[in-house]
Amino acid sequence: MSSLTPSGAHRTTQRVTNRPLRTLRHIQRTTTCRTVLITTAIDEQKLVSAAECGAAGVVRRSESTPEHLVQVISTVARGEGHLPADLLGRLLEEVGRLQGQVLGPRGLHFTGLAPREVDVLRLVADGQDTAEIATRLGYSERTIKNILHSVMTRLQLRNRSHAVAYAMRQGLI
């Protein structure tokens, strides 16, 4: 991995191991810098780990010409991300696998909201009250209140309006 910081510090390793991931986590926690990971090889799990640690771009060492690096750094600096096409496909497959095999069976989702939570928030956004939502979804009013309370507590939201705004910003409703 190669990483550049605003001070110009540079570090290089061949493979993505725990040590470079710790460096990425440190950069993510202590700065507002966006990072580009330059590596010889990366597998799906390390790719997901790099994304979790804040890497906004990945470049293969064999493709790290000065021109390409300038392009990738400019892309990342604009707030966009960069992955070689085959790595993007592998990342999407891994995310889908994680959702289907790990998160889904436990009632968890990458969005932080379960489908029934999204359904409830969509109806709240439509102006329906607790009784109307319960009737429409076939739940008790207590269940609807519990769903809303759970969402607001878990995501540290202040009220129903805040929960609807969160869901809208996340593109869920």
XYZ file of N, CA, C and O in Angstrom:
692
model
N 0.845 -1.170 0.000
C 0.000 0.000 0.000
C 0.884 1.223 0.000
O 1.882 1.265 0.670
N 0.501 2.230 -0.709
C 1.144 3.535 -0.619
C 0.099 4.506 -0.132
O -1.046 4.456 -0.558
N 0.475 5.365 0.754
C -0.465 6.387 1.183
C 0.273 7.701 1.298
O 1.401 7.748 1.728
N -0.389 8.762 0.858
C 0.163 10.103 0.965
C -0.704 10.891 1.918
O -1.927 10.821 1.871
N -0.099 11.645 2.792
C -0.838 12.505 3.702
C -0.565 13.944 3.298
O 0.337 14.206 2.500
N -1.321 14.882 3.843
C -1.084 16.285 3.480
C 0.350 16.715 3.750
O 0.874 17.580 3.077
N 0.994 16.110 4.727
C 2.371 16.498 5.035
C 3.361 15.841 4.078
O 4.550 16.083 4.162
N 2.842 14.970 3.186
C 3.713 14.327 2.212
C 4.276 13.013 2.687
O 5.088 12.405 2.002
N 3.879 12.539 3.863
C 4.368 11.246 4.352
C 3.946 10.154 3.384
O 2.870 10.207 2.806
N 4.784 9.162 3.231
C 4.535 8.112 2.256
C 4.913 6.780 2.855
O 5.923 6.649 3.523
N 4.082 5.781 2.639
C 4.347 4.457 3.166
C 3.997 3.442 2.089
O 2.989 3.571 1.430
N 4.802 2.398 1.937
C 4.573 1.422 0.886
C 4.641 0.005 1.426
O 5.530 -0.333 2.196
N 3.674 -0.828 1.033
C 3.704 -2.267 1.267
C 3.141 -2.937 0.028
O 2.496 -2.301 -0.798
N 3.382 -4.226 -0.122
C 2.936 -4.938 -1.318
C 1.489 -5.417 -1.208
O 0.767 -5.416 -2.173
N 1.093 -5.869 -0.031
C -0.237 -6.429 0.146
C -0.993 -5.665 1.236
O -0.399 -5.079 2.122
N -2.288 -5.735 1.154
C -3.118 -5.089 2.159
C -3.233 -6.044 3.342
O -3.864 -7.085 3.253
N -2.569 -5.680 4.429
C -2.591 -6.475 5.657
C -3.193 -5.619 6.766
O -3.627 -4.490 6.520
N -3.178 -6.129 7.974
C -3.735 -5.365 9.093
C -2.977 -4.073 9.362
O -3.561 -3.075 9.754
N -1.683 -4.068 9.141
C -0.896 -2.856 9.423
C -1.317 -1.677 8.540
O -1.581 -0.585 9.054
N -1.388 -1.859 7.212
C -1.860 -0.724 6.402
C -3.310 -0.340 6.706
O -3.666 0.835 6.637
N -4.136 -1.315 7.077
C -5.520 -0.996 7.437
C -5.556 -0.145 8.701
O -6.361 0.783 8.810
N -4.674 -0.427 9.646
C -4.572 0.408 10.856
C -4.176 1.835 10.478
O -4.689 2.803 11.042
N -3.261 1.957 9.517
C -2.845 3.285 9.060
C -4.029 4.024 8.443
O -4.246 5.203 8.727
N -4.805 3.327 7.615
C -5.989 3.954 7.005
C -6.985 4.387 8.085
O -7.543 5.483 8.016
N -7.221 3.528 9.072
C -8.140 3.873 10.165
C -7.646 5.105 10.914
O -8.436 5.988 11.266
N -6.342 5.156 11.171
C -5.762 6.301 11.874
C -5.978 7.583 11.067
O -6.377 8.619 11.631
N -5.726 7.526 9.788
C -5.919 8.703 8.929
C -7.383 9.121 8.961
O -7.707 10.304 9.083
N -8.289 8.143 8.886
C -9.723 8.434 8.885
C -10.158 9.094 10.196
O -10.955 10.028 10.198
N -9.627 8.617 11.319
C -10.020 9.135 12.641
C -9.417 10.493 12.946
O -10.008 11.284 13.680
N -8.229 10.770 12.427
C -7.498 11.957 12.872
C -7.440 13.089 11.863
O -6.940 14.160 12.199
N -7.925 12.866 10.647
C -7.886 13.927 9.635
C -9.175 13.920 8.828
O -10.001 13.030 8.973
N -9.299 14.896 7.986
C -10.416 14.921 7.040
C -9.951 14.491 5.654
O -10.679 14.624 4.682
N -8.735 13.982 5.581
C -8.166 13.557 4.299
C -8.922 12.370 3.731
O -9.354 11.490 4.457
N -9.050 12.348 2.445
C -9.571 11.176 1.747
C -8.350 10.416 1.253
O -7.366 11.024 0.849
N -8.383 9.089 1.313
C -7.202 8.301 0.991
C -7.390 7.480 -0.268
O -8.504 7.074 -0.606
N -6.271 7.259 -0.934
C -6.195 6.384 -2.106
C -5.225 5.271 -1.743
O -4.103 5.529 -1.316
N -5.668 4.053 -1.910
C -4.869 2.876 -1.607
C -4.196 2.401 -2.887
O -4.866 2.182 -3.891
N -2.882 2.286 -2.851
C -2.127 1.758 -3.989
C -1.541 0.434 -3.537
O -0.790 0.377 -2.573
N -1.908 -0.638 -4.239
C -1.510 -1.969 -3.800
C -1.217 -2.884 -4.982
O -1.721 -2.672 -6.081
N -0.403 -3.897 -4.713
C -0.106 -4.895 -5.738
C -1.275 -5.857 -5.892
O -1.684 -6.176 -6.996
N -1.835 -6.309 -4.769
C -2.934 -7.278 -4.805
C -3.895 -7.000 -3.664
O -3.487 -6.553 -2.587
N -5.179 -7.285 -3.910
C -6.189 -7.106 -2.875
C -7.311 -8.109 -3.119
O -7.731 -8.299 -4.254
N -7.747 -8.769 -2.048
C -8.870 -9.693 -2.185
C -10.159 -8.988 -1.755
O -10.131 -7.854 -1.283
N -11.304 -9.671 -1.927
C -12.599 -9.058 -1.657
C -12.739 -8.584 -0.211
O -13.224 -7.489 0.045
N -12.314 -9.415 0.733
C -12.477 -9.031 2.133
C -11.604 -7.829 2.494
O -12.028 -6.945 3.231
N -10.384 -7.794 1.991
C -9.512 -6.648 2.277
C -10.040 -5.395 1.570
O -9.882 -4.281 2.074
N -10.670 -5.576 0.414
C -11.269 -4.446 -0.294
C -12.387 -3.845 0.550
O -12.469 -2.625 0.725
N -13.250 -4.692 1.121
C -14.315 -4.220 1.997
C -13.701 -3.556 3.232
O -14.141 -2.479 3.653
N -12.667 -4.164 3.795
C -12.005 -3.579 4.970
C -11.408 -2.223 4.645
O -11.500 -1.283 5.448
N -10.796 -2.087 3.483
C -10.212 -0.804 3.078
C -11.299 0.261 2.961
O -11.118 1.405 3.395
N -12.443 -0.119 2.406
C -13.563 0.829 2.301
C -14.053 1.223 3.693
O -14.315 2.402 3.959
N -14.153 0.258 4.598
C -14.572 0.546 5.971
C -13.590 1.485 6.666
O -13.975 2.258 7.538
N -12.328 1.400 6.279
C -11.288 2.229 6.897
C -11.148 3.584 6.215
O -10.241 4.347 6.523
N -12.021 3.862 5.260
C -12.048 5.187 4.667
C -11.351 5.344 3.332
O -11.276 6.461 2.816
N -10.829 4.274 2.746
C -10.189 4.408 1.427
C -11.249 4.824 0.411
O -12.272 4.166 0.255
N -11.013 5.917 -0.272
C -11.956 6.423 -1.262
C -11.574 5.988 -2.668
O -12.341 6.175 -3.601
N -10.391 5.416 -2.801
C -9.949 4.939 -4.102
C -8.934 3.835 -3.944
O -8.250 3.749 -2.922
N -8.879 2.983 -4.958
C -7.896 1.908 -4.999
C -7.270 1.912 -6.383
O -7.971 2.000 -7.396
N -5.950 1.815 -6.402
C -5.202 1.759 -7.661
C -4.234 0.593 -7.576
O -3.573 0.398 -6.546
N -4.173 -0.184 -8.644
C -3.159 -1.242 -8.703
C -1.800 -0.600 -8.975
O -1.686 0.320 -9.778
N -0.791 -1.114 -8.294
C 0.561 -0.591 -8.471
C 0.962 -0.603 -9.953
O 1.588 0.330 -10.440
N 0.573 -1.645 -10.681
C 0.943 -1.761 -12.091
C 0.292 -0.668 -12.945
O 0.743 -0.410 -14.058
N -0.762 -0.025 -12.428
C -1.464 1.027 -13.166
C -1.179 2.419 -12.607
O -1.806 3.393 -13.004
N -0.220 2.516 -11.685
C -0.003 3.775 -10.967
C 1.000 4.687 -11.670
O 1.978 5.110 -11.088
N 0.681 5.022 -12.910
C 1.509 5.998 -13.617
C 1.238 7.379 -13.023
O 0.172 7.600 -12.424
N 2.158 8.312 -13.179
C 1.917 9.661 -12.640
C 0.611 10.273 -13.151
O -0.145 10.864 -12.379
N 0.327 10.095 -14.431
C -0.894 10.663 -15.003
C -2.143 10.041 -14.379
O -3.105 10.739 -14.050
N -2.120 8.716 -14.223
C -3.271 8.026 -13.649
C -3.459 8.422 -12.189
O -4.586 8.645 -11.737
N -2.373 8.537 -11.443
C -2.469 8.936 -10.043
C -3.038 10.344 -9.903
O -3.868 10.596 -9.022
N -2.616 11.258 -10.761
C -3.163 12.620 -10.722
C -4.668 12.574 -10.983
O -5.461 13.232 -10.282
N -5.084 11.769 -11.947
C -6.504 11.642 -12.265
C -7.285 11.080 -11.075
O -8.328 11.606 -10.687
N -6.773 10.006 -10.468
C -7.460 9.373 -9.342
C -7.500 10.306 -8.137
O -8.545 10.458 -7.486
N -6.391 10.958 -7.831
C -6.355 11.879 -6.691
C -7.327 13.037 -6.912
O -8.038 13.441 -5.988
N -7.400 13.547 -8.131
C -8.358 14.614 -8.445
C -9.791 14.125 -8.270
O -10.641 14.841 -7.723
N -10.060 12.920 -8.718
C -11.398 12.332 -8.583
C -11.784 12.211 -7.113
O -12.879 12.603 -6.697
N -10.880 11.681 -6.309
C -11.138 11.489 -4.881
C -11.271 12.838 -4.180
O -12.125 13.016 -3.309
N -10.461 13.813 -4.566
C -10.521 15.142 -3.952
C -11.864 15.826 -4.219
O -12.330 16.620 -3.407
N -12.525 15.486 -5.334
C -13.851 16.034 -5.649
C -14.962 15.346 -4.862
O -16.130 15.652 -5.015
N -14.597 14.362 -4.047
C -15.596 13.660 -3.255
C -16.118 12.399 -3.916
O -17.040 11.760 -3.413
N -15.541 12.048 -5.040
C -15.950 10.832 -5.730
C -15.031 9.690 -5.306
O -14.079 9.886 -4.577
N -15.317 8.506 -5.772
C -14.479 7.354 -5.479
C -13.873 6.802 -6.755
O -14.286 7.161 -7.855
N -12.891 5.922 -6.588
C -12.275 5.291 -7.754
C -11.931 3.845 -7.440
O -11.288 3.561 -6.429
N -12.378 2.950 -8.306
C -12.010 1.540 -8.256
C -11.865 1.043 -9.674
O -12.670 1.415 -10.536
N -10.875 0.197 -9.938
C -10.847 -0.463 -11.244
C -12.155 -1.246 -11.420
O -12.731 -1.757 -10.444
N -12.635 -1.354 -12.649
C -13.946 -1.954 -12.926
C -14.099 -3.349 -12.333
O -15.136 -3.676 -11.759
N -13.078 -4.185 -12.452
C -13.216 -5.548 -11.920
C -13.305 -5.549 -10.396
O -14.010 -6.362 -9.804
N -12.614 -4.611 -9.738
C -12.704 -4.512 -8.283
C -14.076 -3.992 -7.859
O -14.614 -4.425 -6.845
N -14.648 -3.099 -8.647
C -15.987 -2.601 -8.344
C -16.986 -3.757 -8.391
O -17.814 -3.914 -7.497
N -16.879 -4.593 -9.426
C -17.752 -5.761 -9.523
C -17.573 -6.701 -8.343
O -18.554 -7.196 -7.774
N -16.324 -6.945 -7.951
C -16.055 -7.826 -6.809
C -16.586 -7.220 -5.512
O -17.125 -7.922 -4.656
N -16.450 -5.895 -5.365
C -16.955 -5.231 -4.162
C -18.476 -5.346 -4.091
O -19.036 -5.658 -3.037
N -19.153 -5.124 -5.211
C -20.609 -5.234 -5.216
C -21.057 -6.657 -4.914
O -22.026 -6.869 -4.174
N -20.360 -7.644 -5.448
C -20.676 -9.040 -5.138
C -20.486 -9.325 -3.654
O -21.310 -9.994 -3.028
N -19.407 -8.824 -3.072
C -19.125 -9.049 -1.656
C -20.167 -8.359 -0.783
O -20.632 -8.924 0.211
N -20.563 -7.139 -1.139
C -21.596 -6.431 -0.387
C -22.910 -7.214 -0.457
O -23.593 -7.392 0.554
N -23.262 -7.703 -1.636
C -24.473 -8.501 -1.782
C -24.410 -9.781 -0.967
O -25.390 -10.173 -0.322
N -23.252 -10.438 -0.960
C -23.078 -11.657 -0.180
C -23.208 -11.360 1.316
O -23.884 -12.076 2.038
N -22.566 -10.293 1.760
C -22.651 -9.924 3.169
C -24.090 -9.620 3.574
O -24.548 -10.046 4.636
N -24.807 -8.896 2.732
C -26.198 -8.582 3.048
C -27.028 -9.863 3.103
O -27.788 -10.077 4.044
N -26.874 -10.724 2.110
C -27.694 -11.931 2.028
C -27.358 -12.995 3.054
O -28.254 -13.635 3.608
N -26.084 -13.193 3.335
C -25.678 -14.302 4.193
C -25.395 -13.909 5.638
O -25.497 -14.745 6.530
N -25.012 -12.671 5.863
C -24.606 -12.277 7.214
C -25.612 -11.315 7.845
O -26.128 -11.577 8.924
N -25.878 -10.210 7.187
C -26.730 -9.189 7.793
C -28.212 -9.552 7.744
O -28.902 -9.476 8.755
N -28.704 -9.923 6.575
C -30.125 -10.219 6.390
C -30.677 -11.214 7.387
O -31.718 -10.956 8.018
N -30.036 -12.386 7.555
C -30.570 -13.359 8.515
C -30.625 -12.838 9.953
O -31.353 -13.376 10.777
N -29.868 -11.804 10.260
C -29.879 -11.234 11.606
C -30.785 -9.996 11.698
O -30.772 -9.285 12.694
N -31.516 -9.727 10.607
C -32.408 -8.575 10.589
C -31.689 -7.252 10.435
O -32.244 -6.203 10.716
N -30.430 -7.291 9.966
C -29.635 -6.074 9.797
C -29.506 -5.750 8.311
O -29.591 -6.626 7.458
N -29.254 -4.468 8.029
C -29.141 -4.011 6.650
C -28.094 -2.914 6.572
O -27.868 -2.188 7.540
N -27.470 -2.770 5.407
C -26.458 -1.733 5.232
C -27.043 -0.343 5.448
O -26.352 0.558 5.873
N -28.312 -0.171 5.162
C -28.935 1.139 5.341
C -29.167 1.445 6.801
O -29.443 2.587 7.152
N -29.111 0.434 7.642
C -29.408 0.628 9.044
C -30.884 0.462 9.344
O -31.299 0.547 10.483
N -31.704 0.253 8.308
C -33.131 0.099 8.496
C -33.629 -1.187 7.854
O -33.264 -1.506 6.730
N -34.484 -1.899 8.572
C -35.118 -3.097 8.041
C -36.254 -2.669 7.106
O -36.767 -1.549 7.208
N -36.668 -3.555 6.199
C -37.754 -3.190 5.264
C -39.026 -2.706 5.970
O -39.647 -1.742 5.526
N -39.415 -3.327 7.082
C -40.642 -2.869 7.744
C -40.442 -1.503 8.388
O -41.382 -0.704 8.467
N -39.217 -1.179 8.802
C -38.944 0.155 9.332
C -39.078 1.201 8.231
O -39.634 2.277 8.451
N -38.593 0.866 7.052
C -38.721 1.773 5.908
C -40.195 1.955 5.562
O -40.650 3.075 5.284
N -40.967 0.859 5.570
C -42.401 0.946 5.282
C -43.093 1.887 6.257
O -43.912 2.726 5.853
N -42.800 1.760 7.543
C -43.407 2.619 8.556
C -43.024 4.075 8.317
O -43.887 4.971 8.329
N -41.738 4.335 8.062
C -41.297 5.718 7.837
C -41.914 6.309 6.577
O -42.237 7.506 6.536
N -42.098 5.494 5.565
C -42.727 5.972 4.323
C -44.162 6.427 4.620
O -44.598 7.475 4.142
N -44.878 5.663 5.438
C -46.254 6.031 5.781
C -46.301 7.244 6.709
O -47.206 8.083 6.593
N -45.344 7.363 7.607
C -45.249 8.570 8.437
C -45.031 9.782 7.533
O -45.665 10.828 7.697
N -44.148 9.628 6.547
C -43.870 10.719 5.611
C -45.116 11.091 4.806
O -45.284 12.254 4.411
N -46.002 10.114 4.589
C -47.254 10.378 3.874
C -48.296 11.028 4.774
O -49.429 11.277 4.337
N -47.963 11.261 6.048
C -48.860 11.947 6.962
C -49.800 11.045 7.742
O -50.717 11.527 8.414
N -49.591 9.740 7.673
C -50.487 8.829 8.388
C -50.104 8.765 9.867
O -48.931 8.843 10.215
N -51.128 8.609 10.714
C -50.856 8.493 12.143
C -50.628 7.027 12.508
O -50.727 6.134 11.661
N -50.328 6.782 13.774
C -49.981 5.440 14.239
C -51.081 4.429 13.940
O -50.817 3.329 13.462
N -52.326 4.795 14.209
C -53.448 3.872 13.980
C -53.581 3.524 12.499
O -53.802 2.353 12.140
N -53.463 4.514 11.633
C -53.578 4.271 10.183
C -52.453 3.372 9.690
O -52.677 2.466 8.877
N -51.238 3.604 10.187
C -50.089 2.786 9.781
C -50.284 1.351 10.251
O -50.052 0.398 9.496
N -50.745 1.180 11.488
C -50.977 -0.161 12.029
C -52.003 -0.913 11.192
O -51.797 -2.086 10.842
N -53.088 -0.258 10.849
C -54.128 -0.893 10.028
C -53.578 -1.250 8.648
O -53.777 -2.369 8.162
N -52.896 -0.330 8.061
C -52.372 -0.539 6.697
C -51.371 -1.690 6.638
O -51.369 -2.481 5.696
N -50.490 -1.810 7.642
C -49.448 -2.838 7.628
C -49.836 -4.111 8.365
O -49.084 -5.098 8.328
N -50.965 -4.074 9.055
C -51.408 -5.266 9.761
C -50.670 -5.524 11.068
O -50.528 -6.672 11.500
N -50.205 -4.466 11.707
C -49.538 -4.558 12.993
C -50.404 -3.871 14.035
O -51.317 -3.113 13.713
N -50.074 -4.086 15.302
C -50.749 -3.337 16.359
C -50.140 -1.938 16.437
O -49.032 -1.694 15.952
N -50.879 -1.032 17.062
C -50.344 0.314 17.256
C -49.087 0.266 18.115
O -48.140 1.020 17.884
N -49.062 -0.627 19.103
C -47.892 -0.772 19.971
C -46.672 -1.166 19.140
O -45.577 -0.652 19.349
N -46.860 -2.084 18.173
C -45.739 -2.505 17.321
C -45.214 -1.328 16.502
O -44.001 -1.140 16.387
N -46.106 -0.525 15.961
C -45.685 0.650 15.177
C -44.899 1.609 16.066
O -43.833 2.104 15.677
N -45.394 1.854 17.278
C -44.676 2.732 18.208
C -43.304 2.151 18.552
O -42.314 2.891 18.635
N -43.241 0.832 18.748
C -41.965 0.180 19.060
C -40.989 0.282 17.887
O -39.788 0.497 18.082
N -41.490 0.112 16.667
C -40.638 0.227 15.472
C -40.052 1.637 15.406
O -38.840 1.819 15.211
N -40.903 2.641 15.562
C -40.422 4.022 15.494
C -39.442 4.332 16.623
O -38.408 4.960 16.395
N -39.753 3.867 17.812
C -38.858 4.096 18.948
C -37.505 3.435 18.701
O -36.447 4.033 18.949
N -37.512 2.219 18.188
C -36.277 1.495 17.909
C -35.417 2.239 16.886
O -34.207 2.387 17.069
N -36.041 2.715 15.811
C -35.309 3.456 14.775
C -34.707 4.729 15.374
O -33.522 5.019 15.173
N -35.523 5.474 16.099
C -35.046 6.751 16.635
C -33.944 6.557 17.672
O -32.974 7.312 17.695
N -34.064 5.531 18.489
C -33.037 5.258 19.500
C -31.739 4.784 18.853
O -30.663 5.292 19.140
N -31.846 3.806 17.959
C -30.664 3.220 17.326
C -29.884 4.241 16.508
O -28.656 4.250 16.506
N -30.610 5.123 15.806
C -29.950 6.096 14.932
C -29.796 7.465 15.586
O -29.360 8.414 14.942
N -30.165 7.567 16.863
C -30.048 8.810 17.633
C -30.787 9.966 16.957
O -30.252 11.058 16.774
N -32.043 9.686 16.608
C -32.904 10.684 15.983
C -33.854 11.234 17.039
O -34.259 10.525 17.952
N -34.210 12.510 16.918
C -34.980 13.183 17.966
C -36.478 12.886 17.938
O -37.119 12.845 18.971
N -37.041 12.744 16.746
C -38.485 12.565 16.653
C -38.841 11.958 15.294
O -37.954 11.660 14.489
N -40.130 11.810 15.044
C -40.578 11.192 13.789
C -40.138 11.997 12.576
O -39.748 11.429 11.558
N -40.212 13.303 12.680
C -39.792 14.156 11.554
C -38.316 13.948 11.242
O -37.920 13.864 10.073
N -37.516 13.862 12.275
C -36.088 13.640 12.108
C -35.849 12.268 11.459
O -34.980 12.121 10.588
N -36.621 11.250 11.865
C -36.497 9.913 11.296
C -36.870 9.916 9.816
O -36.193 9.297 8.986
N -37.924 10.634 9.457
C -38.334 10.728 8.046
C -37.251 11.456 7.248
O -36.887 11.028 6.144
N -36.718 12.536 7.806
C -35.659 13.280 7.109
C -34.436 12.395 6.885
O -33.839 12.406 5.803
N -34.076 11.598 7.900
C -32.948 10.669 7.764
C -33.209 9.694 6.617
O -32.347 9.490 5.761
N -34.389 9.093 6.607
C -34.718 8.110 5.567
C -34.698 8.753 4.181
O -34.240 8.134 3.211
N -35.144 9.983 4.087
C -35.128 10.695 2.794
C -33.689 10.973 2.356
O -33.336 10.772 1.195
N -32.857 11.446 3.285
C -31.455 11.728 2.943
C -30.713 10.477 2.513
O -29.809 10.534 1.691
N -31.104 9.320 3.087
C -30.457 8.051 2.733
C -31.023 7.470 1.442
O -30.583 6.435 0.981
N -32.041 8.129 0.873
C -32.651 7.646 -0.362
C -33.546 6.442 -0.162
O -33.811 5.702 -1.104
N -34.038 6.246 1.052
C -34.875 5.092 1.346
C -36.344 5.347 1.068
O -37.110 4.427 0.834
N -36.740 6.612 1.143
C -38.123 6.965 0.822
C -38.127 8.193 -0.066
O -37.139 8.885 -0.177
